[in-house]
Amino acid sequence: MTLEEKLDKIRSPKLQNQKETAIVLSAVEATLKEQHHSQTPTGYFVALLALLSQPHLPNNGVANDHLASSALYLLDLVIGHVPAAILRTKFSQILTYIAPVLTSEDATAPLLRSSIGCLESLLVAQDGAAWTLSQTQISPRRVMAGLLSLASDQRPKVRKRAQDAITQILKHPPPTPSLDHPVADMCAETAMRTLTDALAVSSVSKRKSKDSVQEHNQPGLIHVLQLVKAISSASGGWPSRKIEQLCEVLMGVSRSNNKYLTMAAFEIFEVMFQGMADQFSASKLPRLMEALSELKPSHNDSQLLPPWIAVISRAYDVSAQIDPQGTFHKLPEMFDQVSEFLSSASHEIRVSASECLISFLVNCVPDSVIAEPSTIDEKTLEKVARTAQALLSIKFQAAWMEVFNVEAVLFEALQWRAIPLAQSIVTTVGELRASESFNGKREADVVLGKAIQSMGPEAVLGMLPLNLIRSQKGQPGRAWLLPLLRDNVMNTNLAHFRSEFVPLSEAMYQRIINHGEAEKTMEVKIFETIVHQTWALFPGYANLPLDLVQAFDQEFAELLSNLLYSQPELRPDICRGLQTLVESNQGILAVDADEQEKLMLSRVTKSSAQSNLDHLAVFAGNLLAVLFNVYTQTLPQFRGYILQCINACLSITKERASTIRSFVIPRSHKQELFDTFVRVTEMFETSLAETSIQPQPMKQQSKDTSSNQMPPTTHTLMDLIITLSIYLPLATFAQLFTLTSRILPLTNEPQLQKKAYKLLPRLATSDNGALALGNRSKDLQSLLLGSAATASAPARRDRLLSLATVVNHLPNSDLHFIPAILSEAVIATKESNEKARSAAFDLLVLMGRKMGEGGTIEQSKIPHMDAAAPTVEASLEEFFTMVSAGLVGETPHMISASITALTRILYEFHKQLPRTVIEDLVSTLTLFLSSNNREVVRSCLGFTKVIVVSLPTEVVQPKLQALVPGVLGWSKEHKSRFRAKVKHIIERMIRRFGIQEVEQWCPEDGKKLVQNIRKTKERKKRKKSEAAEEASEMDEGRKVSRKGRFESEYEEAIYDSDDDEDSDMDSSDDDRAPKAKTKNQKGATTGNGTYITELPDDEPLDLLSANALSHISSSQPIQFKARTKTKAKVDLDGKLVFGNGNKKGQAKDDADQMAVDPREGPGEGTLEGGINAYVAAIRGRDAVQRGRGGRLKFSNKRQRGGDEMDVDDEEATENRKQRT
């Protein structure tokens, strides 16, 4: 934001505290105007200094003067734009005005922030000579000392502003040969002294309190760490001579139990390393790494060792960025040193060590070492691999889960160089994975998967064979490797798939055939699964194969073709594999010069990728013939992958490739793609003619087909034509457009019509297609205009996309096509289909951009226009005028659609329109808020919301006088969610223009809504502040207020007693359940909230046992009765009796009796009660009655407090049988 923009924002204040600053600014500008000075940054600067030197602003009162606050705020904005030479000459004068603010105890936070900003710009402008002055003089060093003291201030905004100022000053040193700023050493010494003092105070207070809770309340120490971080981020990491002392102090801080202190220490290390990552400060890094190495903690120090490992990991990361080769040669020594920590008994140390090793492998192994290693590089890799192999020994068994993560990253780092180096790792992990008692199978699978990616499946299967065809005793089968191979095979030899897995598939398939037509056994299902898993590997082998030219021959192509015909369940994998063969090599050709490393790591160059594509183009013709035939035999829901494969094969055939035989026609080696298109179109026309002469009942029957039946042949052939279209030569486009013109008028074929509309957007994606669209623009315009009346509802979206394609290729002389289709686009904005609406909005925006580019509109060529209509110039204003014509439509639907369209294009082009056009449009559409039609008003409310949110305030604010009453007039309407929409719009108005501005235009009946919005906002703010206060009070209650009764939770658990438990000892289990929390509790538990769970057999709790804490709960435990086996209850006839059992206040014997009436009442369980129940059953309200025909009728009316009558279905069925 420029200075003028900032001043403009001050000139139009929205808050009360900003108005004083606006008054001061206007006074300064008036003074400059009277004295005939220009309003430049220097002019503002001089005027503000003169204002601060007024006699009515004494030095002792400047801290509390509102005028001084506004003047310093403006000076902070202006001083950064003043030339540095002027600031150096005015240093003493400015400091005289600001010094009283810094030294005053009554200075407010806003005044201090403005003063700090002025000092920041002042110190940045000083030269090297000024920084040589001592701190005792009036010098920049003295000012810097004041900023350092403010950097630890208790007020967060003041502290943050001072730290930011220190950072900016240190980032802009004067021209000197030193790496650091002249004052960097002083800042570091001050920060270190303050940090050491804060640590001493923290240590003393901790020893006095002997309570770890006090360690969480150390804001002063965290503030000093933030100051150290600010200095580190600005001085290239930290001054060189102070690095050792800082590292020692930070390592001591990082071992604290306070997670915030540990995080702050790590952030400082991170900032230091970031500062040393550039070449200018890189000379400090060796000294820092040496200091860290000397601070290596004990092998079993679980507090200090994890942070030290993390810091070392980050240090080597930065070192690898500066000196990749030198850091790599140091890797074996550090890898051995850190790997020893994996034998530690502490889980935290093992995890930290494994993460550090992973960081070493990811960051310290350059790609150049893998692509072209030297002899020294090979020895270094061998040492690292030997150390990684040793991690799988018994010594590190406790850390095997972490070791597996390291091994997986090792394979990623070594790539194909892992074949001679890490083979023993694959064997060891494979043997562990095959063990039934091994629990880390998932982690082992990850390691083997990375090994397959790096070494290739041939090397892995050489060490871990599948043993599926001829399994021998003692050699277990490894079928579990097939899913791993499927997910990880890539960039390997395709010949291995042919030699290893094709015979496996044939052997398993032969066993399936030998089984015959009998019912499938589990063994046969396993064979089928293996066949599917085998061919699921083909897409992985097809991803950048290294021997495609040698392995993909005529025999293999015939095998794939036969499988496509004979085994439909294998078609997805085969088609995906063929598609991957083409697209992976095309991806190599598309690699930019910046991604050459990708080429080296894939081992496939651009020349070899081009050779692969040329080789595949030889087989593309025959493969396409097979795919075309298979496509016609496949149901529509399973055709997607076949069409994608056809598209990939067509992309490499081009015009010179062998053409496709069409289904049953013999293939000619000299045919071209043009002949194939002609054959397909001829078959399509024949099929279309047969469909047109088909009797109507047969058509209706074909439309009612299920999803398991094949679609009409015309639909299938049209899909193929659309797929072929972008690869056709220009000579075929005439026939293609003729074919489209025959389909679009067919009203009885909506799906075929939809496919025809897809053709134009498809053609626009190719160069030849785009050229053809431009050359045949007039024909396409006539075709689309003529087919508007016959367009079906399913084809609406695709038709809009076709219109957009034609508009995009429209010449400037044919812009009359836009008003011709404008009404259709406007009406489409009200479509029920979301995709169609989105296409309509995109079309409107595209037409607006096309009109904005300029051109002429011959209105005489627009349908239904007078032949003498004049020609007008195309512009955005003209486009808005044409869309606005729909506002006078005859139907509310058209008016609503026009308002919606105007809303969309106004949101898109409001920055390009003149202000008068926007104001006229807003004024016109505001009138529609008084309409009686809800559809129109709903669109108008959407328009109002858009202008309130997006248009400039100076445009909308004058219109509030009409907008606010118009919107509030619908605030009591509940249909179509009008009330919620109105409330949201008013809220946005209040947020942007202020509640006073909105409230002054509210009618009397609408002010209640505005007041409700204001009160709701205040209530939310109040609840938010109360929740924050309660959260802080709860935290303090947990930490500090416990001293009211007990010093710790442990003592409270031992000595505390609950009177409620004593009083409820004889009550039932239900009475002893925890009570619901009251409203005032707000989630807090009552009392002390600690309970001891009772042990079985009334045994006392041993508080010295290891599991004592598991029997102490913060919520009252509920006792559950143990389930006991009871004897079944039977009546006198021996029938089972089911009762409610042990009701409250009821004896056990009474509970065992069957209750005749579940409702409690007089006489329940007695003879009188039984008689009453019988009378109620035969004569009561719920009694069974016989209706017409003797059928039983049951009342299903529910009585308050009663139960529904259960109907015995079997008894009712028996009665019906007796009647019949």
Coordinates of N, CA and C in Angstrom, one line a residue, residues 575-700:
C575 N -5.9 -52.3 -20.8 CA -6.1 -51.0 -21.4 C -5.3 -49.9 -20.6
R576 N -5.3 -50.0 -19.3 CA -4.6 -49.1 -18.5 C -3.1 -49.2 -18.8
G577 N -2.6 -50.4 -19.0 CA -1.2 -50.6 -19.3 C -0.8 -50.1 -20.7
L578 N -1.6 -50.3 -21.7 CA -1.3 -49.7 -23.0 C -1.4 -48.2 -22.9
Q579 N -2.3 -47.6 -22.2 CA -2.4 -46.2 -22.0 C -1.1 -45.6 -21.3
T580 N -0.7 -46.4 -20.3 CA 0.5 -45.9 -19.6 C 1.8 -46.0 -20.4
L581 N 1.8 -47.0 -21.3 CA 3.0 -47.1 -22.2 C 3.1 -45.8 -23.0
V582 N 2.0 -45.3 -23.5 CA 2.1 -44.1 -24.4 C 2.3 -42.8 -23.5
E583 N 1.5 -42.7 -22.5 CA 1.5 -41.4 -21.7 C 2.8 -41.2 -20.9
S584 N 3.4 -42.3 -20.4 CA 4.6 -42.1 -19.6 C 5.7 -41.6 -20.5
N585 N 5.8 -42.1 -21.8 CA 6.9 -41.6 -22.7 C 6.6 -40.2 -23.2
Q586 N 5.3 -39.9 -23.4 CA 4.9 -38.5 -23.7 C 5.3 -37.6 -22.6
G587 N 5.1 -38.0 -21.3 CA 5.5 -37.2 -20.2 C 7.0 -36.9 -20.2
I588 N 7.8 -37.8 -20.6 CA 9.3 -37.5 -20.7 C 9.6 -36.5 -21.7
L589 N 8.9 -36.5 -22.9 CA 9.1 -35.5 -23.9 C 8.6 -34.1 -23.5
A590 N 7.7 -34.1 -22.6 CA 7.2 -32.8 -22.1 C 7.9 -32.2 -21.0
V591 N 9.0 -32.9 -20.5 CA 9.8 -32.4 -19.3 C 10.5 -31.1 -19.8
D592 N 10.5 -30.1 -18.9 CA 11.2 -28.8 -19.2 C 12.7 -29.0 -18.9
A593 N 13.4 -27.9 -19.3 CA 14.8 -27.9 -19.0 C 15.1 -27.9 -17.5
D594 N 14.2 -27.3 -16.7 CA 14.4 -27.2 -15.3 C 14.3 -28.5 -14.6
E595 N 13.7 -29.5 -15.3 CA 13.5 -30.8 -14.6 C 14.3 -31.9 -15.2
Q596 N 15.5 -31.6 -15.6 CA 16.4 -32.6 -16.2 C 16.8 -33.7 -15.2
E597 N 16.8 -33.4 -13.9 CA 17.1 -34.4 -12.9 C 16.1 -35.5 -13.0
K598 N 14.9 -35.2 -13.3 CA 13.8 -36.3 -13.4 C 14.2 -37.2 -14.6
L599 N 14.8 -36.7 -15.6 CA 15.2 -37.6 -16.7 C 16.3 -38.5 -16.3
M600 N 17.3 -38.0 -15.5 CA 18.4 -38.8 -15.1 C 17.9 -39.9 -14.1
L601 N 17.0 -39.6 -13.2 CA 16.6 -40.6 -12.3 C 15.6 -41.6 -12.9
S602 N 15.0 -41.3 -14.0 CA 14.1 -42.3 -14.7 C 14.9 -43.1 -15.6
R603 N 16.1 -42.8 -16.0 CA 16.9 -43.5 -16.9 C 16.3 -43.7 -18.3
V604 N 15.4 -42.8 -18.6 CA 14.8 -42.8 -20.0 C 15.0 -41.3 -20.5
T605 N 15.8 -41.2 -21.6 CA 16.1 -39.9 -22.2 C 15.0 -39.5 -23.1
K606 N 15.1 -38.3 -23.6 CA 14.0 -37.9 -24.5 C 14.2 -38.6 -25.9
S607 N 15.4 -38.9 -26.3 CA 15.5 -39.6 -27.5 C 15.0 -41.0 -27.4
S608 N 15.3 -41.7 -26.3 CA 14.7 -43.0 -26.2 C 13.2 -43.0 -26.0
A609 N 12.7 -42.0 -25.4 CA 11.2 -41.9 -25.3 C 10.6 -41.7 -26.7
Q610 N 11.2 -40.9 -27.5 CA 10.7 -40.7 -28.9 C 10.8 -42.0 -29.7
S611 N 11.9 -42.8 -29.5 CA 12.0 -44.1 -30.1 C 10.9 -45.0 -29.7
N612 N 10.6 -45.0 -28.4 CA 9.5 -45.8 -27.9 C 8.2 -45.5 -28.5
L613 N 7.9 -44.2 -28.6 CA 6.6 -43.9 -29.2 C 6.6 -44.2 -30.7
D614 N 7.7 -44.1 -31.4 CA 7.7 -44.5 -32.8 C 7.5 -46.0 -32.9
H615 N 8.1 -46.7 -32.0 CA 7.9 -48.2 -32.1 C 6.4 -48.6 -31.8
L616 N 5.8 -47.9 -30.8 CA 4.4 -48.2 -30.5 C 3.5 -47.8 -31.6
A617 N 3.9 -46.8 -32.4 CA 3.0 -46.3 -33.5 C 2.9 -47.4 -34.5
V618 N 3.8 -48.3 -34.6 CA 3.8 -49.4 -35.6 C 2.6 -50.3 -35.3
F619 N 2.4 -50.6 -34.0 CA 1.3 -51.5 -33.6 C 0.0 -50.8 -33.3
A620 N 0.0 -49.5 -33.4 CA -1.2 -48.7 -33.0 C -2.4 -49.1 -33.8
G621 N -2.2 -49.3 -35.1 CA -3.3 -49.6 -36.0 C -4.0 -50.8 -35.6
N622 N -3.3 -51.9 -35.5 CA -3.9 -53.2 -35.1 C -4.6 -53.1 -33.7
L623 N -3.9 -52.4 -32.8 CA -4.4 -52.3 -31.4 C -5.7 -51.5 -31.4
L624 N -5.8 -50.5 -32.3 CA -7.0 -49.7 -32.3 C -8.1 -50.5 -32.9
A625 N -7.9 -51.3 -33.9 CA -8.9 -52.2 -34.5 C -9.5 -53.1 -33.4
V626 N -8.6 -53.6 -32.6 CA -9.1 -54.5 -31.5 C -9.9 -53.7 -30.5
L627 N -9.4 -52.6 -30.1 CA -10.1 -51.7 -29.1 C -11.4 -51.3 -29.6
F628 N -11.5 -50.9 -30.9 CA -12.8 -50.5 -31.5 C -13.8 -51.7 -31.4
N629 N -13.4 -52.9 -31.7 CA -14.3 -54.0 -31.7 C -14.7 -54.3 -30.2
V630 N -13.7 -54.2 -29.3 CA -14.0 -54.5 -27.9 C -15.0 -53.4 -27.4
Y631 N -14.8 -52.2 -27.8 CA -15.6 -51.1 -27.4 C -17.1 -51.3 -27.7
T632 N -17.4 -51.9 -28.9 CA -18.7 -52.1 -29.3 C -19.4 -53.3 -28.6
Q633 N -18.6 -54.1 -27.9 CA -19.1 -55.3 -27.2 C -19.2 -55.0 -25.7
T634 N -18.9 -53.8 -25.3 CA -18.8 -53.5 -23.8 C -20.0 -52.6 -23.5
L635 N -20.6 -52.8 -22.3 CA -21.6 -52.0 -21.8 C -21.2 -50.6 -21.6
P636 N -22.1 -49.6 -21.7 CA -21.6 -48.2 -21.5 C -21.0 -47.9 -20.2
Q637 N -21.4 -48.5 -19.1 CA -20.8 -48.1 -17.8 C -19.4 -48.7 -17.7
F638 N -18.9 -49.5 -18.6 CA -17.6 -50.1 -18.5 C -16.7 -49.7 -19.7
R639 N -17.1 -48.6 -20.4 CA -16.4 -48.2 -21.6 C -15.3 -47.1 -21.3
G640 N -15.3 -46.5 -20.2 CA -14.5 -45.4 -20.0 C -13.0 -45.6 -20.2
Y641 N -12.5 -46.7 -19.6 CA -11.1 -47.0 -19.7 C -10.7 -47.4 -21.2
I642 N -11.6 -48.0 -21.9 CA -11.4 -48.4 -23.3 C -11.2 -47.1 -24.1
L643 N -12.1 -46.1 -23.9 CA -12.1 -44.9 -24.7 C -10.8 -44.1 -24.4
Q644 N -10.3 -44.1 -23.1 CA -9.1 -43.5 -22.8 C -7.9 -44.1 -23.5
C645 N -7.9 -45.5 -23.5 CA -6.9 -46.2 -24.2 C -6.9 -45.9 -25.7
I646 N -8.1 -45.8 -26.3 CA -8.2 -45.5 -27.8 C -7.6 -44.1 -28.0
N647 N -7.9 -43.2 -27.1 CA -7.4 -41.8 -27.3 C -5.9 -41.8 -27.2
A648 N -5.3 -42.5 -26.3 CA -3.8 -42.6 -26.2 C -3.2 -43.2 -27.4
C649 N -3.8 -44.2 -28.0 CA -3.3 -44.8 -29.2 C -3.4 -43.9 -30.4
L650 N -4.5 -43.2 -30.5 CA -4.7 -42.3 -31.6 C -3.7 -41.1 -31.5
S651 N -3.2 -40.8 -30.3 CA -2.3 -39.6 -30.2 C -1.0 -39.9 -30.8
I652 N -0.6 -41.2 -31.0 CA 0.7 -41.5 -31.6 C 0.6 -42.0 -33.0
T653 N -0.7 -42.2 -33.5 CA -0.8 -42.7 -34.9 C -0.5 -41.5 -35.9
K654 N -1.1 -40.4 -35.6 CA -1.0 -39.2 -36.4 C -1.6 -39.5 -37.8
E655 N -1.2 -38.8 -38.8 CA -1.7 -39.0 -40.2 C -0.9 -40.1 -40.9
R656 N 0.3 -40.4 -40.4 CA 1.2 -41.2 -41.2 C 1.2 -42.7 -40.7
A657 N 0.4 -42.9 -39.6 CA 0.4 -44.3 -39.1 C -0.5 -45.2 -39.9
S658 N -0.4 -46.4 -39.7 CA -1.3 -47.4 -40.3 C -2.7 -47.2 -39.8
T659 N -3.6 -47.3 -40.7 CA -5.0 -47.0 -40.3 C -5.6 -48.2 -39.7
I660 N -6.9 -48.0 -39.3 CA -7.6 -49.0 -38.5 C -8.5 -49.7 -39.5
R661 N -8.6 -51.0 -39.4 CA -9.6 -51.7 -40.0 C -10.9 -51.5 -39.2
S662 N -12.0 -51.4 -39.9 CA -13.3 -51.1 -39.3 C -14.0 -52.4 -39.0
F663 N -13.8 -52.9 -37.9 CA -14.6 -54.1 -37.4 C -14.3 -55.3 -38.2
V664 N -15.0 -55.6 -39.3 CA -14.8 -56.9 -40.0 C -14.2 -56.6 -41.4
I665 N -13.9 -55.4 -41.7 CA -13.3 -55.2 -43.0 C -11.8 -55.5 -43.0
P666 N -11.2 -56.2 -43.9 CA -9.8 -56.6 -43.9 C -8.9 -55.3 -43.9
R667 N -7.9 -55.4 -43.2 CA -7.0 -54.3 -43.0 C -6.0 -54.1 -44.2
S668 N -5.9 -52.9 -44.7 CA -5.0 -52.6 -45.7 C -3.8 -51.8 -45.2
H669 N -2.6 -52.2 -45.5 CA -1.4 -51.6 -44.9 C -1.3 -50.1 -45.4
K670 N -1.9 -49.8 -46.5 CA -1.7 -48.4 -47.0 C -2.9 -47.5 -46.7
Q671 N -3.8 -48.0 -45.9 CA -4.9 -47.1 -45.5 C -4.4 -46.0 -44.6
E672 N -5.2 -44.9 -44.5 CA -4.9 -43.8 -43.7 C -6.0 -43.6 -42.7
L673 N -5.8 -42.6 -41.8 CA -6.8 -42.3 -40.8 C -8.0 -41.8 -41.5
F674 N -7.9 -41.1 -42.6 CA -9.0 -40.6 -43.3 C -10.0 -41.7 -43.7
D675 N -9.4 -42.8 -44.2 CA -10.3 -43.9 -44.7 C -11.0 -44.5 -43.5
T676 N -10.4 -44.6 -42.4 CA -11.0 -45.1 -41.2 C -12.2 -44.3 -40.8
F677 N -12.0 -43.0 -40.8 CA -13.1 -42.0 -40.5 C -14.3 -42.2 -41.5
V678 N -14.0 -42.3 -42.8 CA -15.0 -42.5 -43.8 C -15.8 -43.8 -43.5
R679 N -15.1 -44.9 -43.2 CA -15.8 -46.1 -42.9 C -16.7 -46.0 -41.7
V680 N -16.2 -45.4 -40.7 CA -17.0 -45.3 -39.5 C -18.3 -44.4 -39.7
T681 N -18.1 -43.3 -40.4 CA -19.2 -42.4 -40.7 C -20.2 -43.1 -41.6
E682 N -19.8 -43.9 -42.6 CA -20.7 -44.6 -43.4 C -21.5 -45.6 -42.6
M683 N -20.9 -46.3 -41.7 CA -21.6 -47.2 -40.8 C -22.6 -46.5 -39.9
F684 N -22.2 -45.3 -39.5 CA -23.1 -44.5 -38.7 C -24.3 -44.0 -39.5
E685 N -24.1 -43.6 -40.7 CA -25.2 -43.1 -41.5 C -26.2 -44.3 -41.8
T686 N -25.6 -45.4 -42.1 CA -26.5 -46.6 -42.3 C -27.3 -46.9 -41.1
S687 N -26.6 -46.9 -39.9 CA -27.3 -47.2 -38.7 C -28.4 -46.2 -38.3
L688 N -28.0 -44.9 -38.6 CA -29.0 -43.8 -38.4 C -30.2 -43.9 -39.3
A689 N -30.0 -44.3 -40.5 CA -31.1 -44.5 -41.4 C -32.0 -45.7 -41.0
E690 N -31.4 -46.7 -40.5 CA -32.2 -47.9 -40.0 C -33.0 -47.4 -38.7
T691 N -32.4 -46.6 -37.9 CA -33.1 -46.1 -36.7 C -34.3 -45.3 -37.1
S692 N -34.1 -44.4 -38.1 CA -35.2 -43.5 -38.5 C -36.4 -44.2 -39.1
I693 N -36.2 -45.4 -39.8 CA -37.3 -46.1 -40.3 C -37.8 -47.2 -39.4
Q694 N -37.3 -47.3 -38.2 CA -37.7 -48.3 -37.2 C -39.1 -47.9 -36.8
P695 N -40.0 -48.9 -36.6 CA -41.4 -48.6 -36.1 C -41.3 -48.0 -34.7
Q696 N -42.4 -47.2 -34.5 CA -42.4 -46.5 -33.2 C -42.5 -47.5 -32.0
P697 N -43.2 -48.6 -32.0 CA -43.2 -49.5 -30.8 C -41.8 -50.0 -30.5
M698 N -41.1 -50.3 -31.6 CA -39.7 -50.9 -31.4 C -38.8 -49.8 -30.8
K699 N -39.0 -48.5 -31.2 CA -38.2 -47.5 -30.7 C -38.5 -47.3 -29.2
Q700 N -39.8 -47.4 -28.9 CA -40.1 -47.2 -27.4 C -39.5 -48.4 -26.6

